Amino acid sequence: MYTTELDKTATAPTPIGGEDPALIAAFEARVAADEFIEPKDWMPEAYRRTLTRQISQHAHSEIVGMLPEGNWLTRAPSLKRKAILLAKIQDEGGHGLYLYCAAETLGTSREQMIDALHSGRAKYSTIFNYPTLNWADIGAIGWLVDGAAIMNQVPLQRTSYGPYARAMVRVCKEESFHQRQGFDIMLAMANGSPAQKAMAQDALNRWWWPSLMMFGPSDDNSPNTAQSIRWRIKRETNDELRQKFVDATVPQAELLGLTIPDPALKWNEERGHYDFGEIEWDEFYAVVRGEGPTAKERMKARRAAWNDGAWVRAAADAHEAKRAARSAAAAA
């Protein structure tokens, strides 16, 4: 999910220097022709760095994104809802693994990526630094957060790096299920008792603006967007994707009978799009810096899970070493 997140520690790709102009020209021509770049193909180092940053942040977001929903597994209102939520969380874990594998093909190890996350050098989507206060939040996350993720991710099926594009095919199929289950929760609550509808409205009020922030900074303040568009890593800008999300989501809210918490929201006949209010960018940048309501809690949980699972990784490594030794002995 979550690939246009701002990394405040990153800088825009530096101009290519010291690289063979013929290789650069051939690379640019392949990208312009919409050919996939594969792991063994030559690529500019700036392209490699940009992809590593984006894919690893995407993977981190999938893994950290399991935490706010996992908070409600034991408190789901029915066995059916529990089973659906459990399947969704399992999907998110799988997405993280697909993406870590894709990033590893660029020459960065899983351990390096995890260390960057735990040390604060790498970022994940700001949306997961907000708490899930009640069951309606699970519906809002599926409907809004995964809905925003789909807007981001569908174009990534045509991103220029082959392993990333292929991973996104399955991810997008599963995210569409996640969005539908979230909308189904909101629909049930909006058509339920007055108290349930009020919970749904409250969740929409709290998650609407963070969902718009998921698309990253405005185009004027996005240091990586122009180069990513040129290299076909991204197909649309942050603001273009944000507008598409608003246009698609407002009619859904109307169907639910819920009100978008934006007094500036209105249909602009001339533009053929909805106008909407200004995002609180100070809040966005504060959450990026790790000042979100649950940021410390999220990182504490991730570090604990990594440390508690050390024995499993050690056992897997030992098993693989024995298997390799047996294979070598049999071949001798």
PDB file of N, CA, C and O in Angstrom, residues 94-144:
ATOM      1  N   GLY A  94       1.666 -11.102   3.770  1.00  0.00           N
ATOM      2  CA  GLY A  94       2.154 -11.629   2.498  1.00  0.00           C
ATOM      3  C   GLY A  94       2.611 -10.533   1.562  1.00  0.00           C
ATOM      4  O   GLY A  94       3.643 -10.671   0.877  1.00  0.00           O
ATOM      5  N   HIS A  95       1.886  -9.417   1.535  1.00  0.00           N
ATOM      6  CA  HIS A  95       2.286  -8.299   0.685  1.00  0.00           C
ATOM      7  C   HIS A  95       3.669  -7.795   1.077  1.00  0.00           C
ATOM      8  O   HIS A  95       4.507  -7.495   0.223  1.00  0.00           O
ATOM      9  N   GLY A  96       3.896  -7.684   2.386  1.00  0.00           N
ATOM     10  CA  GLY A  96       5.206  -7.242   2.853  1.00  0.00           C
ATOM     11  C   GLY A  96       6.306  -8.170   2.379  1.00  0.00           C
ATOM     12  O   GLY A  96       7.374  -7.717   1.941  1.00  0.00           O
ATOM     13  N   LEU A  97       6.058  -9.480   2.444  1.00  0.00           N
ATOM     14  CA  LEU A  97       7.072 -10.441   2.010  1.00  0.00           C
ATOM     15  C   LEU A  97       7.339 -10.351   0.512  1.00  0.00           C
ATOM     16  O   LEU A  97       8.488 -10.407   0.064  1.00  0.00           O
ATOM     17  N   TYR A  98       6.268 -10.220  -0.306  1.00  0.00           N
ATOM     18  CA  TYR A  98       6.472 -10.060  -1.751  1.00  0.00           C
ATOM     19  C   TYR A  98       7.390  -8.860  -2.017  1.00  0.00           C
ATOM     20  O   TYR A  98       8.303  -8.908  -2.852  1.00  0.00           O
ATOM     21  N   LEU A  99       7.101  -7.769  -1.316  1.00  0.00           N
ATOM     22  CA  LEU A  99       7.800  -6.519  -1.583  1.00  0.00           C
ATOM     23  C   LEU A  99       9.236  -6.542  -1.070  1.00  0.00           C
ATOM     24  O   LEU A  99      10.138  -6.005  -1.719  1.00  0.00           O
ATOM     25  N   TYR A 100       9.453  -7.161   0.088  1.00  0.00           N
ATOM     26  CA  TYR A 100      10.837  -7.309   0.543  1.00  0.00           C
ATOM     27  C   TYR A 100      11.638  -8.126  -0.472  1.00  0.00           C
ATOM     28  O   TYR A 100      12.795  -7.814  -0.761  1.00  0.00           O
ATOM     29  N   CYS A 101      11.033  -9.172  -1.012  1.00  0.00           N
ATOM     30  CA  CYS A 101      11.711  -9.985  -2.019  1.00  0.00           C
ATOM     31  C   CYS A 101      12.034  -9.155  -3.259  1.00  0.00           C
ATOM     32  O   CYS A 101      13.130  -9.273  -3.837  1.00  0.00           O
ATOM     33  N   ALA A 102      11.095  -8.319  -3.684  1.00  0.00           N
ATOM     34  CA  ALA A 102      11.341  -7.469  -4.849  1.00  0.00           C
ATOM     35  C   ALA A 102      12.481  -6.493  -4.575  1.00  0.00           C
ATOM     36  O   ALA A 102      13.342  -6.267  -5.431  1.00  0.00           O
ATOM     37  N   ALA A 103      12.492  -5.911  -3.382  1.00  0.00           N
ATOM     38  CA  ALA A 103      13.556  -4.965  -3.037  1.00  0.00           C
ATOM     39  C   ALA A 103      14.911  -5.653  -2.950  1.00  0.00           C
ATOM     40  O   ALA A 103      15.942  -5.071  -3.310  1.00  0.00           O
ATOM     41  N   GLU A 104      14.932  -6.900  -2.494  1.00  0.00           N
ATOM     42  CA  GLU A 104      16.199  -7.632  -2.381  1.00  0.00           C
ATOM     43  C   GLU A 104      16.857  -7.831  -3.745  1.00  0.00           C
ATOM     44  O   GLU A 104      18.084  -7.937  -3.837  1.00  0.00           O
ATOM     45  N   THR A 105      16.062  -7.895  -4.805  1.00  0.00           N
ATOM     46  CA  THR A 105      16.647  -8.073  -6.140  1.00  0.00           C
ATOM     47  C   THR A 105      17.463  -6.853  -6.560  1.00  0.00           C
ATOM     48  O   THR A 105      18.212  -6.920  -7.534  1.00  0.00           O
ATOM     49  N   LEU A 106      17.336  -5.752  -5.828  1.00  0.00           N
ATOM     50  CA  LEU A 106      18.098  -4.533  -6.119  1.00  0.00           C
ATOM     51  C   LEU A 106      19.413  -4.482  -5.354  1.00  0.00           C
ATOM     52  O   LEU A 106      20.163  -3.510  -5.474  1.00  0.00           O
ATOM     53  N   GLY A 107      19.663  -5.519  -4.533  1.00  0.00           N
ATOM     54  CA  GLY A 107      20.958  -5.605  -3.869  1.00  0.00           C
ATOM     55  C   GLY A 107      20.973  -5.201  -2.413  1.00  0.00           C
ATOM     56  O   GLY A 107      22.046  -5.109  -1.812  1.00  0.00           O
ATOM     57  N   THR A 108      19.814  -4.971  -1.825  1.00  0.00           N
ATOM     58  CA  THR A 108      19.735  -4.649  -0.404  1.00  0.00           C
ATOM     59  C   THR A 108      19.117  -5.829   0.332  1.00  0.00           C
ATOM     60  O   THR A 108      18.075  -6.331  -0.076  1.00  0.00           O
ATOM     61  N   SER A 109      19.734  -6.269   1.417  1.00  0.00           N
ATOM     62  CA  SER A 109      19.249  -7.452   2.122  1.00  0.00           C
ATOM     63  C   SER A 109      18.038  -7.128   2.979  1.00  0.00           C
ATOM     64  O   SER A 109      17.798  -5.970   3.351  1.00  0.00           O
ATOM     65  N   ARG A 110      17.287  -8.162   3.305  1.00  0.00           N
ATOM     66  CA  ARG A 110      16.134  -8.003   4.200  1.00  0.00           C
ATOM     67  C   ARG A 110      16.569  -7.401   5.535  1.00  0.00           C
ATOM     68  O   ARG A 110      15.900  -6.524   6.091  1.00  0.00           O
ATOM     69  N   GLU A 111      17.695  -7.889   6.063  1.00  0.00           N
ATOM     70  CA  GLU A 111      18.185  -7.423   7.360  1.00  0.00           C
ATOM     71  C   GLU A 111      18.518  -5.932   7.305  1.00  0.00           C
ATOM     72  O   GLU A 111      18.239  -5.186   8.257  1.00  0.00           O
ATOM     73  N   GLN A 112      19.096  -5.482   6.205  1.00  0.00           N
ATOM     74  CA  GLN A 112      19.417  -4.058   6.070  1.00  0.00           C
ATOM     75  C   GLN A 112      18.149  -3.211   6.050  1.00  0.00           C
ATOM     76  O   GLN A 112      18.099  -2.131   6.664  1.00  0.00           O
ATOM     77  N   MET A 113      17.128  -3.682   5.348  1.00  0.00           N
ATOM     78  CA  MET A 113      15.876  -2.931   5.282  1.00  0.00           C
ATOM     79  C   MET A 113      15.197  -2.873   6.646  1.00  0.00           C
ATOM     80  O   MET A 113      14.696  -1.823   7.065  1.00  0.00           O
ATOM     81  N   ILE A 114      15.165  -4.004   7.343  1.00  0.00           N
ATOM     82  CA  ILE A 114      14.540  -4.028   8.666  1.00  0.00           C
ATOM     83  C   ILE A 114      15.301  -3.134   9.633  1.00  0.00           C
ATOM     84  O   ILE A 114      14.703  -2.401  10.442  1.00  0.00           O
ATOM     85  N   ASP A 115      16.636  -3.170   9.561  1.00  0.00           N
ATOM     86  CA  ASP A 115      17.440  -2.316  10.438  1.00  0.00           C
ATOM     87  C   ASP A 115      17.166  -0.844  10.172  1.00  0.00           C
ATOM     88  O   ASP A 115      17.093  -0.030  11.102  1.00  0.00           O
ATOM     89  N   ALA A 116      17.003  -0.488   8.895  1.00  0.00           N
ATOM     90  CA  ALA A 116      16.697   0.905   8.553  1.00  0.00           C
ATOM     91  C   ALA A 116      15.353   1.328   9.134  1.00  0.00           C
ATOM     92  O   ALA A 116      15.190   2.455   9.611  1.00  0.00           O
ATOM     93  N   LEU A 117      14.379   0.419   9.120  1.00  0.00           N
ATOM     94  CA  LEU A 117      13.076   0.717   9.711  1.00  0.00           C
ATOM     95  C   LEU A 117      13.187   0.905  11.217  1.00  0.00           C
ATOM     96  O   LEU A 117      12.714   1.896  11.777  1.00  0.00           O
ATOM     97  N   HIS A 118      13.825  -0.048  11.886  1.00  0.00           N
ATOM     98  CA  HIS A 118      13.899  -0.017  13.348  1.00  0.00           C
ATOM     99  C   HIS A 118      14.735   1.142  13.871  1.00  0.00           C
ATOM    100  O   HIS A 118      14.506   1.624  14.982  1.00  0.00           O
ATOM    101  N   SER A 119      15.709   1.584  13.073  1.00  0.00           N
ATOM    102  CA  SER A 119      16.559   2.694  13.506  1.00  0.00           C
ATOM    103  C   SER A 119      15.959   4.057  13.168  1.00  0.00           C
ATOM    104  O   SER A 119      16.495   5.086  13.579  1.00  0.00           O
ATOM    105  N   GLY A 120      14.859   4.058  12.406  1.00  0.00           N
ATOM    106  CA  GLY A 120      14.217   5.309  12.035  1.00  0.00           C
ATOM    107  C   GLY A 120      14.732   5.922  10.750  1.00  0.00           C
ATOM    108  O   GLY A 120      14.280   7.000  10.352  1.00  0.00           O
ATOM    109  N   ARG A 121      15.691   5.244  10.076  1.00  0.00           N
ATOM    110  CA  ARG A 121      16.208   5.791   8.818  1.00  0.00           C
ATOM    111  C   ARG A 121      15.221   5.600   7.671  1.00  0.00           C
ATOM    112  O   ARG A 121      15.245   6.358   6.699  1.00  0.00           O
ATOM    113  N   ALA A 122      14.390   4.581   7.756  1.00  0.00           N
ATOM    114  CA  ALA A 122      13.372   4.325   6.736  1.00  0.00           C
ATOM    115  C   ALA A 122      12.000   4.655   7.300  1.00  0.00           C
ATOM    116  O   ALA A 122      11.775   4.555   8.517  1.00  0.00           O
ATOM    117  N   LYS A 123      11.099   5.030   6.429  1.00  0.00           N
ATOM    118  CA  LYS A 123       9.761   5.423   6.842  1.00  0.00           C
ATOM    119  C   LYS A 123       8.733   4.389   6.406  1.00  0.00           C
ATOM    120  O   LYS A 123       9.010   3.487   5.619  1.00  0.00           O
ATOM    121  N   TYR A 124       7.528   4.535   6.929  1.00  0.00           N
ATOM    122  CA  TYR A 124       6.371   3.776   6.478  1.00  0.00           C
ATOM    123  C   TYR A 124       5.209   4.752   6.420  1.00  0.00           C
ATOM    124  O   TYR A 124       5.347   5.909   6.833  1.00  0.00           O
ATOM    125  N   SER A 125       4.077   4.320   5.917  1.00  0.00           N
ATOM    126  CA  SER A 125       2.968   5.243   5.712  1.00  0.00           C
ATOM    127  C   SER A 125       2.505   5.870   7.026  1.00  0.00           C
ATOM    128  O   SER A 125       2.300   5.178   8.032  1.00  0.00           O
ATOM    129  N   THR A 126       2.329   7.178   6.995  1.00  0.00           N
ATOM    130  CA  THR A 126       1.899   7.909   8.190  1.00  0.00           C
ATOM    131  C   THR A 126       0.551   7.420   8.718  1.00  0.00           C
ATOM    132  O   THR A 126       0.257   7.583   9.902  1.00  0.00           O
ATOM    133  N   ILE A 127      -0.264   6.818   7.872  1.00  0.00           N
ATOM    134  CA  ILE A 127      -1.622   6.433   8.268  1.00  0.00           C
ATOM    135  C   ILE A 127      -1.619   5.460   9.436  1.00  0.00           C
ATOM    136  O   ILE A 127      -2.570   5.415  10.226  1.00  0.00           O
ATOM    137  N   PHE A 128      -0.548   4.675   9.583  1.00  0.00           N
ATOM    138  CA  PHE A 128      -0.530   3.652  10.626  1.00  0.00           C
ATOM    139  C   PHE A 128      -0.053   4.173  11.971  1.00  0.00           C
ATOM    140  O   PHE A 128       0.110   3.404  12.914  1.00  0.00           O
ATOM    141  N   ASN A 129       0.156   5.476  12.047  1.00  0.00           N
ATOM    142  CA  ASN A 129       0.476   6.096  13.327  1.00  0.00           C
ATOM    143  C   ASN A 129      -0.752   6.734  13.971  1.00  0.00           C
ATOM    144  O   ASN A 129      -0.625   7.587  14.844  1.00  0.00           O
ATOM    145  N   TYR A 130      -1.934   6.286  13.532  1.00  0.00           N
ATOM    146  CA  TYR A 130      -3.195   6.704  14.154  1.00  0.00           C
ATOM    147  C   TYR A 130      -3.838   5.489  14.816  1.00  0.00           C
ATOM    148  O   TYR A 130      -3.724   4.363  14.311  1.00  0.00           O
ATOM    149  N   PRO A 131      -4.535   5.680  15.933  1.00  0.00           N
ATOM    150  CA  PRO A 131      -5.097   4.539  16.669  1.00  0.00           C
ATOM    151  C   PRO A 131      -6.432   4.059  16.112  1.00  0.00           C
ATOM    152  O   PRO A 131      -7.153   4.817  15.457  1.00  0.00           O
ATOM    153  N   THR A 132      -6.753   2.797  16.355  1.00  0.00           N
ATOM    154  CA  THR A 132      -8.072   2.246  16.039  1.00  0.00           C
ATOM    155  C   THR A 132      -8.865   2.189  17.336  1.00  0.00           C
ATOM    156  O   THR A 132      -8.635   1.328  18.175  1.00  0.00           O
ATOM    157  N   LEU A 133      -9.788   3.119  17.497  1.00  0.00           N
ATOM    158  CA  LEU A 133     -10.487   3.291  18.772  1.00  0.00           C
ATOM    159  C   LEU A 133     -11.697   2.396  18.927  1.00  0.00           C
ATOM    160  O   LEU A 133     -12.083   2.059  20.049  1.00  0.00           O
ATOM    161  N   ASN A 134     -12.337   2.017  17.822  1.00  0.00           N
ATOM    162  CA  ASN A 134     -13.516   1.147  17.920  1.00  0.00           C
ATOM    163  C   ASN A 134     -13.647   0.341  16.623  1.00  0.00           C
ATOM    164  O   ASN A 134     -12.862   0.505  15.688  1.00  0.00           O
ATOM    165  N   TRP A 135     -14.653  -0.530  16.581  1.00  0.00           N
ATOM    166  CA  TRP A 135     -14.799  -1.427  15.442  1.00  0.00           C
ATOM    167  C   TRP A 135     -15.033  -0.675  14.130  1.00  0.00           C
ATOM    168  O   TRP A 135     -14.593  -1.120  13.062  1.00  0.00           O
ATOM    169  N   ALA A 136     -15.684   0.472  14.186  1.00  0.00           N
ATOM    170  CA  ALA A 136     -15.931   1.241  12.966  1.00  0.00           C
ATOM    171  C   ALA A 136     -14.620   1.665  12.311  1.00  0.00           C
ATOM    172  O   ALA A 136     -14.557   1.839  11.087  1.00  0.00           O
ATOM    173  N   ASP A 137     -13.568   1.817  13.094  1.00  0.00           N
ATOM    174  CA  ASP A 137     -12.272   2.174  12.533  1.00  0.00           C
ATOM    175  C   ASP A 137     -11.758   1.098  11.583  1.00  0.00           C
ATOM    176  O   ASP A 137     -11.065   1.400  10.600  1.00  0.00           O
ATOM    177  N   ILE A 138     -12.079  -0.162  11.866  1.00  0.00           N
ATOM    178  CA  ILE A 138     -11.662  -1.244  10.977  1.00  0.00           C
ATOM    179  C   ILE A 138     -12.365  -1.107   9.631  1.00  0.00           C
ATOM    180  O   ILE A 138     -11.777  -1.336   8.568  1.00  0.00           O
ATOM    181  N   GLY A 139     -13.631  -0.710   9.659  1.00  0.00           N
ATOM    182  CA  GLY A 139     -14.345  -0.443   8.414  1.00  0.00           C
ATOM    183  C   GLY A 139     -13.758   0.740   7.671  1.00  0.00           C
ATOM    184  O   GLY A 139     -13.577   0.696   6.446  1.00  0.00           O
ATOM    185  N   ALA A 140     -13.425   1.815   8.409  1.00  0.00           N
ATOM    186  CA  ALA A 140     -12.861   3.005   7.769  1.00  0.00           C
ATOM    187  C   ALA A 140     -11.496   2.717   7.158  1.00  0.00           C
ATOM    188  O   ALA A 140     -11.171   3.218   6.071  1.00  0.00           O
ATOM    189  N   ILE A 141     -10.699   1.888   7.833  1.00  0.00           N
ATOM    190  CA  ILE A 141      -9.388   1.533   7.284  1.00  0.00           C
ATOM    191  C   ILE A 141      -9.554   0.775   5.979  1.00  0.00           C
ATOM    192  O   ILE A 141      -8.892   1.068   4.970  1.00  0.00           O
ATOM    193  N   GLY A 142     -10.445  -0.214   5.958  1.00  0.00           N
ATOM    194  CA  GLY A 142     -10.655  -0.965   4.725  1.00  0.00           C
ATOM    195  C   GLY A 142     -11.184  -0.089   3.608  1.00  0.00           C
ATOM    196  O   GLY A 142     -10.695  -0.151   2.466  1.00  0.00           O
ATOM    197  N   TRP A 143     -12.182   0.717   3.924  1.00  0.00           N
ATOM    198  CA  TRP A 143     -12.815   1.544   2.897  1.00  0.00           C
ATOM    199  C   TRP A 143     -11.905   2.673   2.431  1.00  0.00           C
ATOM    200  O   TRP A 143     -11.670   2.837   1.219  1.00  0.00           O
ATOM    201  N   LEU A 144     -11.362   3.440   3.361  1.00  0.00           N
ATOM    202  CA  LEU A 144     -10.603   4.635   2.999  1.00  0.00           C
ATOM    203  C   LEU A 144      -9.117   4.352   2.782  1.00  0.00           C
ATOM    204  O   LEU A 144      -8.558   4.709   1.744  1.00  0.00           O
TER     205      LEU A 144
END
